[in-house]
mmCIF file of C-alpha atoms (C1' of nucleotides) in Angstrom:
data_model
loop_
_atom_site.group_PDB
_atom_site.id
_atom_site.type_symbol
_atom_site.label_atom_id
_atom_site.label_comp_id
_atom_site.label_asym_id
_atom_site.label_seq_id
_atom_site.Cartn_x
_atom_site.Cartn_y
_atom_site.Cartn_z
ATOM 1 C CA MET A 1 0.045 0.015 -0.005
ATOM 2 C CA THR A 2 1.683 3.089 -1.187
ATOM 3 C CA SER A 3 0.411 6.367 0.331
ATOM 4 C CA LYS A 4 -0.813 9.364 -1.648
ATOM 5 C CA GLN A 5 2.090 11.357 -0.185
ATOM 6 C CA GLU A 6 4.658 9.069 -1.742
ATOM 7 C CA PHE A 7 2.976 9.602 -5.139
ATOM 8 C CA ILE A 8 3.088 13.275 -4.712
ATOM 9 C CA GLU A 9 6.822 13.139 -3.953
ATOM 10 C CA LYS A 10 7.450 10.809 -6.841
ATOM 11 C CA LEU A 11 5.768 13.193 -9.111
ATOM 12 C CA ARG A 12 7.555 16.328 -7.752
ATOM 13 C CA ASN A 13 10.875 14.497 -8.125
ATOM 14 C CA SER A 14 10.185 13.937 -11.719
ATOM 15 C CA SER A 15 9.180 17.500 -12.209
ATOM 16 C CA LEU A 16 5.549 16.651 -12.807
ATOM 17 C CA ARG A 17 3.119 18.700 -10.806
ATOM 18 C CA PRO A 18 1.136 16.519 -8.476
ATOM 19 C CA THR A 19 -2.357 17.123 -9.780
ATOM 20 C CA LYS A 20 -5.463 15.425 -8.574
ATOM 21 C CA GLN A 21 -5.702 13.470 -11.916
ATOM 22 C CA ARG A 22 -2.069 12.325 -11.808
ATOM 23 C CA ILE A 23 -2.433 11.070 -8.213
ATOM 24 C CA ASN A 24 -5.485 9.229 -9.200
ATOM 25 C CA ILE A 25 -3.763 7.633 -12.030
ATOM 26 C CA CYS A 26 -0.920 6.700 -9.839
ATOM 27 C CA GLU A 27 -3.279 5.061 -7.410
ATOM 28 C CA VAL A 28 -4.720 2.906 -10.100
ATOM 29 C CA LEU A 29 -1.383 2.041 -11.662
ATOM 30 C CA PHE A 30 1.004 1.603 -8.800
ATOM 31 C CA ASN A 31 -1.085 0.819 -5.809
ATOM 32 C CA ARG A 32 -1.054 -2.951 -6.510
ATOM 33 C CA ASP A 33 0.895 -6.073 -5.566
ATOM 34 C CA LYS A 34 1.274 -7.616 -9.023
ATOM 35 C CA THR A 35 2.478 -6.058 -12.198
ATOM 36 C CA PHE A 36 -0.236 -4.569 -14.221
ATOM 37 C CA HIS A 37 -0.764 -4.798 -17.993
ATOM 38 C CA PHE A 38 -3.078 -2.359 -19.625
ATOM 39 C CA THR A 39 -4.248 -0.398 -22.568
ATOM 40 C CA ILE A 40 -5.109 3.388 -22.398
ATOM 41 C CA ASN A 41 -8.723 2.383 -22.607
ATOM 42 C CA ASP A 42 -8.545 -0.137 -19.766
ATOM 43 C CA LEU A 43 -6.917 2.503 -17.598
ATOM 44 C CA PHE A 44 -9.460 5.186 -18.582
ATOM 45 C CA ASN A 45 -12.353 2.971 -17.489
ATOM 46 C CA LEU A 46 -10.583 1.786 -14.301
ATOM 47 C CA ILE A 47 -10.024 5.294 -13.107
ATOM 48 C CA LYS A 48 -13.784 6.003 -13.006
ATOM 49 C CA ASP A 49 -14.407 2.720 -11.332
ATOM 50 C CA LYS A 50 -11.624 2.778 -8.683
ATOM 51 C CA THR A 51 -11.491 6.496 -7.788
ATOM 52 C CA GLY A 52 -15.010 7.619 -8.569
ATOM 53 C CA GLU A 53 -13.521 10.576 -10.412
ATOM 54 C CA LYS A 54 -13.411 11.002 -14.074
ATOM 55 C CA VAL A 55 -10.212 11.949 -15.781
ATOM 56 C CA SER A 56 -10.387 13.058 -19.488
ATOM 57 C CA LEU A 57 -9.096 10.670 -22.000
ATOM 58 C CA ALA A 58 -6.622 13.205 -23.213
ATOM 59 C CA THR A 59 -5.100 13.452 -19.747
ATOM 60 C CA VAL A 60 -4.875 9.705 -19.524
ATOM 61 C CA TYR A 61 -2.924 9.745 -22.812
ATOM 62 C CA ASN A 62 -0.705 12.669 -21.554
ATOM 63 C CA THR A 63 0.003 11.064 -18.244
ATOM 64 C CA VAL A 64 0.759 7.635 -19.494
ATOM 65 C CA HIS A 65 3.193 9.093 -22.052
ATOM 66 C CA ALA A 66 4.840 11.265 -19.368
ATOM 67 C CA PHE A 67 5.256 8.250 -17.110
ATOM 68 C CA HIS A 68 6.583 6.272 -20.027
ATOM 69 C CA ARG A 69 9.110 8.960 -20.764
ATOM 70 C CA LYS A 70 10.159 9.001 -16.965
ATOM 71 C CA GLY A 71 10.648 5.271 -17.128
ATOM 72 C CA TYR A 72 7.729 4.392 -14.839
ATOM 73 C CA LEU A 73 5.992 2.450 -17.505
ATOM 74 C CA LYS A 74 7.094 0.097 -20.232
ATOM 75 C CA GLU A 75 5.589 -0.322 -23.641
ATOM 76 C CA ILE A 76 5.098 -3.862 -24.789
ATOM 77 C CA PRO A 77 5.619 -4.737 -28.444
ATOM 78 C CA ILE A 78 2.584 -6.641 -29.561
ATOM 79 C CA ASN A 79 0.555 -6.251 -32.704
ATOM 80 C CA SER A 80 -2.659 -5.246 -31.499
ATOM 81 C CA ASN A 81 -5.017 -2.346 -32.439
ATOM 82 C CA GLN A 82 -4.233 -0.862 -29.008
ATOM 83 C CA THR A 83 -0.927 -0.179 -27.381
ATOM 84 C CA TYR A 84 -0.135 -2.132 -24.231
ATOM 85 C CA PHE A 85 1.857 -0.883 -21.300
ATOM 86 C CA ASP A 86 3.286 -2.492 -18.250
ATOM 87 C CA THR A 87 4.009 -1.238 -14.656
ATOM 88 C CA ASN A 88 6.901 -3.642 -14.563
ATOM 89 C CA VAL A 89 9.718 -1.742 -16.089
ATOM 90 C CA THR A 90 12.419 -4.273 -15.316
ATOM 91 C CA ASP A 91 13.738 -6.392 -18.273
ATOM 92 C CA HIS A 92 11.314 -9.230 -18.664
ATOM 93 C CA HIS A 93 9.350 -11.130 -21.266
ATOM 94 C CA HIS A 94 5.665 -11.928 -22.010
ATOM 95 C CA PHE A 95 3.100 -14.467 -22.960
ATOM 96 C CA PHE A 96 0.304 -13.116 -25.002
ATOM 97 C CA ASP A 97 -2.845 -15.063 -25.032
ATOM 98 C CA VAL A 98 -4.073 -14.261 -28.589
ATOM 99 C CA LYS A 99 -7.643 -15.396 -27.880
ATOM 100 C CA GLU A 100 -8.155 -13.589 -24.582
ATOM 101 C CA GLU A 101 -5.924 -10.700 -25.669
ATOM 102 C CA LYS A 102 -4.149 -10.908 -22.286
ATOM 103 C CA LEU A 103 -0.577 -10.527 -21.332
ATOM 104 C CA ILE A 104 1.172 -12.668 -18.715
ATOM 105 C CA ASP A 105 4.626 -11.926 -17.317
ATOM 106 C CA LEU A 106 7.531 -14.230 -17.826
ATOM 107 C CA LYS A 107 10.284 -14.151 -15.389
ATOM 108 C CA ASN A 108 13.867 -13.792 -16.863
ATOM 109 C CA GLU A 109 14.584 -17.295 -15.507
ATOM 110 C CA ASP A 110 11.660 -18.694 -17.309
ATOM 111 C CA VAL A 111 13.319 -17.737 -20.605
ATOM 112 C CA GLY A 112 17.016 -17.932 -19.825
ATOM 113 C CA PRO A 113 19.709 -15.654 -21.051
ATOM 114 C CA ILE A 114 19.548 -14.548 -24.535
ATOM 115 C CA GLU A 115 22.874 -13.712 -26.235
ATOM 116 C CA ILE A 116 22.600 -11.760 -29.498
ATOM 117 C CA GLN A 117 25.472 -12.911 -31.755
ATOM 118 C CA LYS A 118 25.056 -10.324 -34.330
ATOM 119 C CA SER A 119 25.694 -6.615 -34.305
ATOM 120 C CA ILE A 120 24.952 -3.776 -36.567
ATOM 121 C CA PRO A 121 27.767 -1.110 -36.999
ATOM 122 C CA GLY A 122 27.004 2.198 -35.261
ATOM 123 C CA LYS A 123 24.020 0.689 -33.394
ATOM 124 C CA LYS A 124 23.801 -0.633 -29.977
ATOM 125 C CA ILE A 125 21.167 -2.749 -28.308
ATOM 126 C CA LYS A 126 18.510 -0.961 -26.488
ATOM 127 C CA SER A 127 16.308 -3.864 -25.354
ATOM 128 C CA VAL A 128 15.776 -7.562 -26.000
ATOM 129 C CA GLU A 129 12.206 -8.774 -25.707
ATOM 130 C CA VAL A 130 10.609 -12.145 -26.123
ATOM 131 C CA LEU A 131 6.979 -12.480 -27.007
ATOM 132 C CA VAL A 132 5.467 -15.906 -26.692
ATOM 133 C CA LYS A 133 2.159 -16.156 -28.307
ATOM 134 C CA LEU A 134 -0.234 -18.685 -26.850
ATOM 135 C CA GLU A 135 -3.159 -20.528 -28.449
ATOM 136 C CA ASP A 136 -5.634 -23.087 -27.156
ATOM 137 C CA MET B 1 13.214 -15.398 -60.613
ATOM 138 C CA THR B 2 9.696 -16.913 -60.092
ATOM 139 C CA SER B 3 7.470 -16.959 -63.130
ATOM 140 C CA LYS B 4 4.054 -15.559 -63.379
ATOM 141 C CA GLN B 5 2.691 -19.042 -64.006
ATOM 142 C CA GLU B 6 3.979 -20.212 -60.662
ATOM 143 C CA PHE B 7 2.168 -17.484 -58.778
ATOM 144 C CA ILE B 8 -1.013 -18.433 -60.643
ATOM 145 C CA GLU B 9 -0.729 -21.998 -59.575
ATOM 146 C CA LYS B 10 0.265 -20.911 -55.987
ATOM 147 C CA LEU B 11 -2.966 -18.770 -55.926
ATOM 148 C CA ARG B 12 -5.108 -21.546 -57.372
ATOM 149 C CA ASN B 13 -3.870 -24.069 -54.920
ATOM 150 C CA SER B 14 -4.807 -21.685 -52.065
ATOM 151 C CA SER B 15 -8.263 -21.253 -53.548
ATOM 152 C CA LEU B 16 -7.590 -17.649 -54.333
ATOM 153 C CA ARG B 17 -8.551 -16.584 -57.816
ATOM 154 C CA PRO B 18 -5.468 -15.533 -59.704
ATOM 155 C CA THR B 19 -6.407 -11.878 -60.581
ATOM 156 C CA LYS B 20 -4.210 -9.450 -62.251
ATOM 157 C CA GLN B 21 -3.944 -7.450 -58.921
ATOM 158 C CA ARG B 22 -3.014 -10.468 -56.910
ATOM 159 C CA ILE B 23 -0.350 -11.507 -59.367
ATOM 160 C CA ASN B 24 1.186 -8.025 -59.345
ATOM 161 C CA ILE B 25 1.280 -8.076 -55.692
ATOM 162 C CA CYS B 26 2.991 -11.595 -55.701
ATOM 163 C CA GLU B 27 5.592 -10.222 -58.126
ATOM 164 C CA VAL B 28 6.368 -7.389 -55.768
ATOM 165 C CA LEU B 29 6.333 -9.553 -52.699
ATOM 166 C CA PHE B 30 7.892 -12.846 -53.614
ATOM 167 C CA ASN B 31 9.964 -12.115 -56.639
ATOM 168 C CA ARG B 32 13.119 -11.249 -54.721
ATOM 169 C CA ASP B 33 16.268 -12.841 -53.340
ATOM 170 C CA LYS B 34 16.066 -11.514 -49.831
ATOM 171 C CA THR B 35 13.379 -11.509 -47.290
ATOM 172 C CA PHE B 36 11.250 -8.351 -47.445
ATOM 173 C CA HIS B 37 9.838 -6.341 -44.527
ATOM 174 C CA PHE B 38 7.061 -3.894 -45.330
ATOM 175 C CA THR B 39 4.076 -1.941 -44.285
ATOM 176 C CA ILE B 40 0.841 -1.933 -46.332
ATOM 177 C CA ASN B 41 1.756 1.547 -47.395
ATOM 178 C CA ASP B 42 5.192 0.527 -48.559
ATOM 179 C CA LEU B 43 3.623 -2.162 -50.554
ATOM 180 C CA PHE B 44 0.852 -0.024 -52.038
ATOM 181 C CA ASN B 45 3.451 2.415 -53.381
ATOM 182 C CA LEU B 46 5.843 -0.190 -54.589
ATOM 183 C CA ILE B 47 3.180 -1.803 -56.682
ATOM 184 C CA LYS B 48 2.628 1.364 -58.668
ATOM 185 C CA ASP B 49 6.401 1.822 -59.108
ATOM 186 C CA LYS B 50 7.309 -1.712 -59.984
ATOM 187 C CA THR B 51 4.433 -2.900 -62.048
ATOM 188 C CA GLY B 52 3.185 0.377 -63.437
ATOM 189 C CA GLU B 53 -0.317 -0.667 -62.575
ATOM 190 C CA LYS B 54 -2.392 0.752 -59.752
ATOM 191 C CA VAL B 55 -4.083 -1.541 -57.388
ATOM 192 C CA SER B 56 -6.448 0.021 -54.878
ATOM 193 C CA LEU B 57 -5.551 0.300 -51.182
ATOM 194 C CA ALA B 58 -8.519 -1.864 -50.240
ATOM 195 C CA THR B 59 -7.232 -4.649 -52.407
ATOM 196 C CA VAL B 60 -3.754 -4.345 -51.005
ATOM 197 C CA TYR B 61 -5.213 -4.761 -47.509
ATOM 198 C CA ASN B 62 -7.397 -7.675 -48.603
ATOM 199 C CA THR B 63 -4.664 -9.525 -50.320
ATOM 200 C CA VAL B 64 -2.047 -9.084 -47.516
ATOM 201 C CA HIS B 65 -4.492 -10.421 -45.062
ATOM 202 C CA ALA B 66 -5.503 -13.253 -47.400
ATOM 203 C CA PHE B 67 -1.751 -14.099 -47.755
ATOM 204 C CA HIS B 68 -1.189 -13.828 -44.089
ATOM 205 C CA ARG B 69 -4.046 -16.216 -43.410
ATOM 206 C CA LYS B 70 -2.612 -18.644 -45.857
ATOM 207 C CA GLY B 71 0.772 -18.447 -44.138
ATOM 208 C CA TYR B 72 2.607 -16.700 -46.943
ATOM 209 C CA LEU B 73 3.295 -13.669 -44.779
ATOM 210 C CA LYS B 74 4.192 -13.150 -41.212
ATOM 211 C CA GLU B 75 3.157 -10.248 -38.970
ATOM 212 C CA ILE B 76 5.889 -8.809 -37.012
ATOM 213 C CA PRO B 77 5.093 -7.688 -33.444
ATOM 214 C CA ILE B 78 6.454 -4.120 -33.031
ATOM 215 C CA ASN B 79 4.759 -1.102 -31.628
ATOM 216 C CA SER B 80 4.456 1.183 -34.464
ATOM 217 C CA ASN B 81 1.719 3.123 -35.914
ATOM 218 C CA GLN B 82 1.721 0.810 -38.899
ATOM 219 C CA THR B 83 1.713 -3.074 -38.952
ATOM 220 C CA TYR B 84 4.866 -4.635 -40.401
ATOM 221 C CA PHE B 85 4.802 -7.843 -42.485
ATOM 222 C CA ASP B 86 7.664 -10.203 -43.522
ATOM 223 C CA THR B 87 8.024 -12.467 -46.478
ATOM 224 C CA ASN B 88 10.058 -14.776 -44.479
ATOM 225 C CA VAL B 89 7.581 -16.990 -42.630
ATOM 226 C CA THR B 90 10.077 -19.258 -40.938
ATOM 227 C CA ASP B 91 10.649 -18.867 -37.292
ATOM 228 C CA HIS B 92 13.143 -16.071 -36.861
ATOM 229 C CA HIS B 93 13.701 -12.905 -34.879
ATOM 230 C CA HIS B 94 14.331 -9.199 -35.652
ATOM 231 C CA PHE B 95 16.408 -6.136 -34.933
ATOM 232 C CA PHE B 96 14.247 -3.002 -35.084
ATOM 233 C CA ASP B 97 16.142 0.173 -35.767
ATOM 234 C CA VAL B 98 13.922 2.563 -33.901
ATOM 235 C CA LYS B 99 15.394 5.706 -35.333
ATOM 236 C CA GLU B 100 15.276 4.547 -39.012
ATOM 237 C CA GLU B 101 12.044 2.477 -38.394
ATOM 238 C CA LYS B 102 13.675 -0.387 -40.174
ATOM 239 C CA LEU B 103 13.664 -4.084 -39.603
ATOM 240 C CA ILE B 104 16.608 -6.449 -39.936
ATOM 241 C CA ASP B 105 16.324 -10.196 -39.888
ATOM 242 C CA LEU B 106 18.151 -12.222 -37.256
ATOM 243 C CA LYS B 107 19.053 -15.763 -38.011
ATOM 244 C CA ASN B 108 17.993 -18.301 -35.504
ATOM 245 C CA GLU B 109 21.655 -19.002 -34.775
ATOM 246 C CA ASP B 110 22.268 -15.390 -34.066
ATOM 247 C CA VAL B 111 20.044 -15.751 -31.074
ATOM 248 C CA GLY B 112 20.383 -19.286 -30.071
ATOM 249 C CA PRO B 113 17.554 -21.657 -28.864
ATOM 250 C CA ILE B 114 15.026 -20.224 -26.377
ATOM 251 C CA GLU B 115 13.485 -22.617 -23.934
ATOM 252 C CA ILE B 116 10.390 -21.455 -22.240
ATOM 253 C CA GLN B 117 10.257 -22.939 -18.768
ATOM 254 C CA LYS B 118 6.855 -21.842 -17.887
ATOM 255 C CA SER B 119 3.481 -23.116 -19.205
ATOM 256 C CA ILE B 120 -0.056 -22.018 -18.858
ATOM 257 C CA PRO B 121 -2.599 -24.811 -18.401
ATOM 258 C CA GLY B 122 -4.805 -25.262 -21.412
ATOM 259 C CA LYS B 123 -2.648 -23.214 -23.569
ATOM 260 C CA LYS B 124 0.139 -24.134 -26.099
ATOM 261 C CA ILE B 125 2.881 -22.142 -27.472
ATOM 262 C CA LYS B 126 2.220 -20.740 -30.914
ATOM 263 C CA SER B 127 5.236 -18.720 -31.531
ATOM 264 C CA VAL B 128 8.348 -17.429 -29.777
ATOM 265 C CA GLU B 129 9.647 -14.089 -31.170
ATOM 266 C CA VAL B 130 12.517 -11.955 -30.056
ATOM 267 C CA LEU B 131 12.530 -8.292 -30.865
ATOM 268 C CA VAL B 132 15.972 -6.505 -30.345
ATOM 269 C CA LYS B 133 15.503 -2.846 -30.419
ATOM 270 C CA LEU B 134 18.527 -0.819 -31.633
ATOM 271 C CA GLU B 135 19.575 2.707 -30.961
ATOM 272 C CA ASP B 136 22.555 4.850 -31.927
ATOM 273 C "C1'" DT C 1 -22.512 -17.650 -73.633
ATOM 274 C "C1'" DC C 2 -24.674 -17.474 -69.209
ATOM 275 C "C1'" DG C 3 -25.188 -17.772 -64.344
ATOM 276 C "C1'" DT C 4 -22.746 -17.957 -60.126
ATOM 277 C "C1'" DT C 5 -19.532 -16.672 -57.145
ATOM 278 C "C1'" DG C 6 -15.497 -14.346 -55.786
ATOM 279 C "C1'" DT C 7 -12.838 -9.892 -56.423
ATOM 280 C "C1'" DT C 8 -11.859 -5.048 -56.894
ATOM 281 C "C1'" DT C 9 -12.829 -0.543 -56.129
ATOM 282 C "C1'" DA C 10 -14.106 4.092 -54.365
ATOM 283 C "C1'" DT C 11 -15.867 5.756 -50.640
ATOM 284 C "C1'" DA C 12 -17.694 5.883 -46.040
ATOM 285 C "C1'" DA C 13 -17.259 4.298 -41.355
ATOM 286 C "C1'" DT C 14 -14.514 3.170 -37.469
ATOM 287 C "C1'" DT C 15 -11.006 3.473 -34.079
ATOM 288 C "C1'" DA C 16 -6.785 4.631 -31.648
ATOM 289 C "C1'" DT C 17 -4.013 8.395 -31.139
ATOM 290 C "C1'" DT C 18 -2.544 13.379 -31.360
ATOM 291 C "C1'" DC C 19 -3.345 18.221 -31.674
ATOM 292 C "C1'" DT C 20 -5.473 22.623 -30.240
ATOM 293 C "C1'" DA C 21 -6.605 26.315 -27.669
ATOM 294 C "C1'" DA C 22 -9.096 27.975 -23.907
ATOM 295 C "C1'" DA C 23 -10.105 27.425 -18.931
ATOM 296 C "C1'" DG C 24 -8.155 25.935 -14.688
ATOM 297 C "C1'" DA C 25 -4.848 24.826 -11.044
ATOM 298 C "C1'" DA C 26 -0.030 24.845 -9.001
ATOM 299 C "C1'" DG C 27 4.025 27.210 -7.699
ATOM 300 C "C1'" DA C 28 6.782 31.197 -6.986
ATOM 301 C "C1'" DT C 29 7.081 36.101 -5.772
ATOM 302 C "C1'" DT C 30 5.875 39.787 -3.370
ATOM 303 C "C1'" DA D 1 -3.210 36.439 0.664
ATOM 304 C "C1'" DA D 2 -2.949 38.654 -4.131
ATOM 305 C "C1'" DT D 3 -0.757 38.267 -8.466
ATOM 306 C "C1'" DC D 4 1.837 36.391 -12.058
ATOM 307 C "C1'" DT D 5 3.720 32.789 -14.605
ATOM 308 C "C1'" DT D 6 3.855 28.295 -16.076
ATOM 309 C "C1'" DC D 7 2.095 23.883 -16.379
ATOM 310 C "C1'" DT D 8 -1.955 20.927 -16.811
ATOM 311 C "C1'" DT D 9 -6.625 19.609 -18.024
ATOM 312 C "C1'" DT D 10 -10.176 19.304 -21.012
ATOM 313 C "C1'" DA D 11 -13.612 18.982 -24.852
ATOM 314 C "C1'" DG D 12 -13.593 18.685 -29.212
ATOM 315 C "C1'" DA D 13 -11.403 18.668 -33.755
ATOM 316 C "C1'" DA D 14 -7.849 16.568 -36.613
ATOM 317 C "C1'" DT D 15 -5.229 12.751 -38.190
ATOM 318 C "C1'" DA D 16 -4.107 8.206 -39.829
ATOM 319 C "C1'" DA D 17 -4.393 3.239 -40.142
ATOM 320 C "C1'" DT D 18 -7.610 -0.014 -40.869
ATOM 321 C "C1'" DT D 19 -12.144 -2.148 -41.826
ATOM 322 C "C1'" DA D 20 -16.778 -2.167 -43.810
ATOM 323 C "C1'" DT D 21 -20.091 -1.356 -47.668
ATOM 324 C "C1'" DA D 22 -22.087 -2.220 -51.834
ATOM 325 C "C1'" DA D 23 -21.965 -1.713 -56.772
ATOM 326 C "C1'" DA D 24 -19.203 -2.885 -60.910
ATOM 327 C "C1'" DC D 25 -16.356 -6.290 -62.580
ATOM 328 C "C1'" DA D 26 -13.868 -10.598 -63.631
ATOM 329 C "C1'" DA D 27 -12.990 -15.642 -63.154
ATOM 330 C "C1'" DC D 28 -14.986 -20.106 -63.508
ATOM 331 C "C1'" DG D 29 -17.949 -23.911 -64.518
ATOM 332 C "C1'" DA D 30 -21.781 -25.509 -67.014
#
DNA sequence: TCGTTGTTTATAATTATTCTAAAGAAGATT
DNA sequence: AATCTTCTTTAGAATAATTATAAACAACGA
């Protein structure tokens, strides 16, 4: 259970003004035990449900992007009509249940180390992500 | 160099009528040495350039989806505003040059075998794909 | 050649996302 | 606390990729 005060400090430290909306979004995103996978639309609806207050869709977009830039959220590469984000920003991989359109975390040890044996001159590796698609 | 006749047979065998448009699309997609990564828009423009004939955007969408369903094209999971496809339908992985928005094939031996140590009851693994993002 | 069925096409509709500009709130300064 | 500046929120418009529609057309089999 993270307190509202901590969110306010976290926001201030990131030079983001601690507005009511951002704090509500923090509550929904970061006040949980498990990692959380979501689309903007999921989040938009959850805010209403969980906090009782409405935040405009534009603000949800703005805030998610701000948090993403600050490194508090991770974008997950899937081909889907909607973009998925993850509150777990550590290096890790995913199952994607194609039918249910649901993401499941894979621990690094579930996949094992991945060594990329090829390099492209002038470029360096930014991330290595494994996506395991699941079917019935 | 694959002949037009072979494309016609390939289409017939897939219960897709060999229309002028589909054959043109085949020429652009499959008449090449190397694997080819593209977006629908890339392809739409290439058809005009390479064959001199115009195919409507709707048909490009229809055909790419038909080929994808038949297993002649592979969709590559990246978060991008556009969907990427690949003419190499074997299991393999990708570099994605974030700045240039360009995909580069990785051979399986460039990555090594990936063993997934976790399973989800009732689900089986459909595909395992590695995306390596590159930066400067 | 004719009828059936599948295909193409222009265009409209849909959907996720981004942009805009005005109103509002936070923070600093006095 | 009052004021000013800067940042943020918001509704709604704009954009862009994709999908749906339905009429014209082309391929196929009889």
